[in-house]
């Protein structure tokens, strides 16, 4: 197995774990609250990372003090993603919330690639990327039409 395939497999596993996390966070937030859930997730992650940094880190953590402020803004983006995904899972369900987030990530990725934002490599927006975007938007429309159909059927059953 080549390194490229291994990276794809590991990334797929990461995506599956992210979906599981959003589902679990949605459930926890109904019991303890949205902000409390986000805090718990970040606090426990901080503790785990502190241990890992202590044993396996490179010793450059204080270099953050000299990092460009734009790069430090990623902290707020991470908080925003976790907060919004936990919120959305409770309102939409796991699949619609995650698919919507993925489409948002892809659109942002296309823009970042095409413009070289944040120092990324320039990658031209091709017809293949345009087709993939149309297909993802179609998938999103189908998921939401199914959710809408379910909501309408539920309302009819109540009457």
CSV table of C-alpha atoms in Angstrom, one decimal:
chain,number,residue,atom,x,y,z
A,1,UNK,CA,0.0,0.0,0.0
A,2,UNK,CA,1.4,3.3,-1.0
A,3,UNK,CA,1.7,6.4,1.2
A,4,UNK,CA,-1.0,8.2,-0.8
A,5,UNK,CA,-3.5,5.4,-0.2
A,6,UNK,CA,-2.6,5.3,3.5
A,7,UNK,CA,-3.2,9.1,3.8
A,8,UNK,CA,-6.6,8.7,2.1
A,9,UNK,CA,-7.5,5.9,4.5
A,10,UNK,CA,-6.4,7.8,7.6
A,11,UNK,CA,-8.3,10.9,6.4
A,12,UNK,CA,-11.4,8.8,5.9
A,13,UNK,CA,-11.1,7.5,9.4
A,14,UNK,CA,-10.6,11.1,10.7
A,15,UNK,CA,-13.8,12.1,8.9
A,16,UNK,CA,-15.7,9.2,10.5
A,17,UNK,CA,-14.4,10.1,13.9
A,18,UNK,CA,-15.4,13.7,13.3
A,19,UNK,CA,-19.0,12.6,12.5
A,20,UNK,CA,-19.1,10.4,15.6
A,21,UNK,CA,-17.8,13.4,17.7
A,22,UNK,CA,-20.5,15.7,16.3
A,23,UNK,CA,-23.2,13.2,17.1
A,24,UNK,CA,-21.9,12.5,20.6
A,25,UNK,CA,-21.4,16.3,21.3
A,26,UNK,CA,-25.0,16.9,20.1
A,27,UNK,CA,-26.3,14.3,22.6
A,28,UNK,CA,-24.2,15.7,25.4
A,29,UNK,CA,-25.2,19.3,24.7
A,30,UNK,CA,-28.9,18.4,25.1
A,31,UNK,CA,-28.0,17.3,28.7
A,32,UNK,CA,-25.4,19.8,29.8
A,33,UNK,CA,-25.7,22.7,27.4
A,34,UNK,CA,-24.1,23.8,24.2
A,35,UNK,CA,-21.4,26.0,25.6
A,36,UNK,CA,-20.6,23.5,28.3
A,37,UNK,CA,-20.2,20.8,25.8
A,38,UNK,CA,-17.8,22.9,23.7
A,39,UNK,CA,-15.9,23.8,26.8
A,40,UNK,CA,-15.6,20.1,27.9
A,41,UNK,CA,-14.4,19.1,24.5
A,42,UNK,CA,-11.7,21.8,24.4
A,43,UNK,CA,-10.7,21.4,28.0
A,44,UNK,CA,-10.3,17.6,27.8
A,45,UNK,CA,-8.4,18.0,24.4
A,46,UNK,CA,-6.1,20.5,26.1
A,47,UNK,CA,-5.3,18.1,28.9
A,48,UNK,CA,-4.6,15.3,26.5
A,49,UNK,CA,-2.4,17.5,24.3
A,50,UNK,CA,-0.5,18.8,27.3
A,51,UNK,CA,0.5,15.3,28.1
A,52,UNK,CA,1.4,14.5,24.5
A,53,UNK,CA,3.4,17.8,24.2
A,54,UNK,CA,5.3,17.0,27.4
A,55,UNK,CA,6.4,13.6,26.1
A,56,UNK,CA,6.6,14.0,22.4
A,57,UNK,CA,6.6,17.7,21.6
A,58,UNK,CA,9.4,19.6,19.8
A,59,UNK,CA,9.7,22.2,22.5
A,60,UNK,CA,8.7,25.1,20.3
A,61,UNK,CA,5.3,26.0,21.9
A,62,UNK,CA,6.4,29.5,23.0
A,63,UNK,CA,7.1,30.3,19.4
A,64,UNK,CA,3.4,30.9,19.2
A,65,UNK,CA,4.1,34.3,20.7
A,66,UNK,CA,5.9,35.3,17.5
A,67,UNK,CA,3.3,33.8,15.0
A,68,UNK,CA,1.4,36.1,12.7
A,69,UNK,CA,-1.9,37.1,14.3
A,70,UNK,CA,-3.9,35.8,11.2
A,71,UNK,CA,-2.5,32.3,11.9
A,72,UNK,CA,-3.5,32.6,15.6
A,73,UNK,CA,-7.1,33.3,14.4
A,74,UNK,CA,-7.4,29.6,13.6
A,75,UNK,CA,-8.2,29.1,17.3
A,76,UNK,CA,-11.4,31.0,16.9
A,77,UNK,CA,-12.2,29.1,13.7
A,78,UNK,CA,-11.8,25.8,15.5
A,79,UNK,CA,-14.1,27.0,18.3
A,80,UNK,CA,-16.6,28.3,15.8
A,81,UNK,CA,-16.6,25.0,13.9
A,82,UNK,CA,-17.1,22.9,17.0
A,83,UNK,CA,-19.8,25.2,18.4
A,84,UNK,CA,-21.7,25.5,15.1
A,85,UNK,CA,-21.5,21.7,14.3
A,86,UNK,CA,-22.7,20.8,17.8
A,87,UNK,CA,-25.6,23.3,17.4
A,88,UNK,CA,-26.4,22.1,13.8
A,89,UNK,CA,-26.5,18.4,14.7
A,90,UNK,CA,-29.3,19.1,17.3
A,91,UNK,CA,-31.3,21.1,14.7
A,92,UNK,CA,-30.6,19.1,11.5
A,93,UNK,CA,-29.4,15.7,12.4
A,94,UNK,CA,-25.9,14.2,12.0
A,95,UNK,CA,-25.9,13.6,8.2
A,96,UNK,CA,-27.3,17.0,7.1
A,97,UNK,CA,-25.2,18.9,9.5
A,98,UNK,CA,-22.0,17.1,8.5
A,99,UNK,CA,-22.7,17.2,4.8
A,100,UNK,CA,-23.4,20.9,5.0
A,101,UNK,CA,-20.1,21.5,6.8
A,102,UNK,CA,-18.3,19.4,4.2
A,103,UNK,CA,-19.7,21.4,1.3
A,104,UNK,CA,-18.7,24.6,3.1
A,105,UNK,CA,-15.2,23.2,3.6
A,106,UNK,CA,-15.0,22.2,-0.1
A,107,UNK,CA,-16.2,25.6,-1.3
A,108,UNK,CA,-13.7,27.4,1.0
A,109,UNK,CA,-11.0,25.0,-0.1
A,110,UNK,CA,-11.6,25.7,-3.7
A,111,UNK,CA,-11.4,29.5,-3.0
A,112,UNK,CA,-8.2,29.0,-0.9
A,113,UNK,CA,-6.6,26.8,-3.6
A,114,UNK,CA,-7.6,29.2,-6.5
A,115,UNK,CA,-6.3,32.3,-4.7
A,116,UNK,CA,-3.4,31.0,-2.7
A,117,UNK,CA,-4.9,32.4,0.5
A,118,UNK,CA,-2.9,31.8,3.7
A,119,UNK,CA,0.2,31.0,1.7
A,120,UNK,CA,-1.3,27.8,0.2
A,121,UNK,CA,-0.2,26.4,-3.2
A,122,UNK,CA,-2.2,27.8,-6.1
A,123,UNK,CA,-4.4,25.1,-7.7
A,124,UNK,CA,-6.6,26.2,-10.6
A,125,UNK,CA,-10.4,25.8,-10.4
A,126,UNK,CA,-11.0,23.1,-13.1
A,127,UNK,CA,-14.1,21.8,-14.7
A,128,UNK,CA,-13.7,18.6,-12.6
A,129,UNK,CA,-13.8,20.6,-9.5
A,130,UNK,CA,-16.9,22.5,-10.8
A,131,UNK,CA,-18.7,19.2,-11.5
A,132,UNK,CA,-17.8,17.8,-8.1
A,133,UNK,CA,-19.2,21.0,-6.5
A,134,UNK,CA,-22.4,20.6,-8.5
A,135,UNK,CA,-22.7,16.9,-7.4
A,136,UNK,CA,-22.1,17.8,-3.7
A,137,UNK,CA,-24.8,20.6,-3.9
A,138,UNK,CA,-27.1,18.0,-5.5
A,139,UNK,CA,-26.4,15.6,-2.6
A,140,UNK,CA,-27.1,18.4,-0.1
A,141,UNK,CA,-30.4,19.2,-1.9
A,142,UNK,CA,-31.4,15.6,-1.8
A,143,UNK,CA,-30.6,15.2,1.9
A,144,UNK,CA,-32.6,18.3,2.8
A,145,UNK,CA,-35.5,17.3,0.5
A,146,UNK,CA,-35.6,14.0,2.3
A,147,UNK,CA,-35.5,15.8,5.7
A,148,UNK,CA,-38.3,18.1,4.5
A,149,UNK,CA,-40.4,15.1,3.4
A,150,UNK,CA,-39.9,13.5,6.8
A,151,UNK,CA,-41.0,16.7,8.6
A,152,UNK,CA,-44.1,17.0,6.4
A,153,UNK,CA,-45.0,13.3,7.0
A,154,UNK,CA,-44.6,13.8,10.7
A,155,UNK,CA,-46.9,16.9,10.7
A,156,UNK,CA,-49.5,14.9,8.8
A,157,UNK,CA,-49.4,12.1,11.3
A,158,UNK,CA,-50.0,14.6,14.2
A,159,UNK,CA,-53.2,15.8,12.5
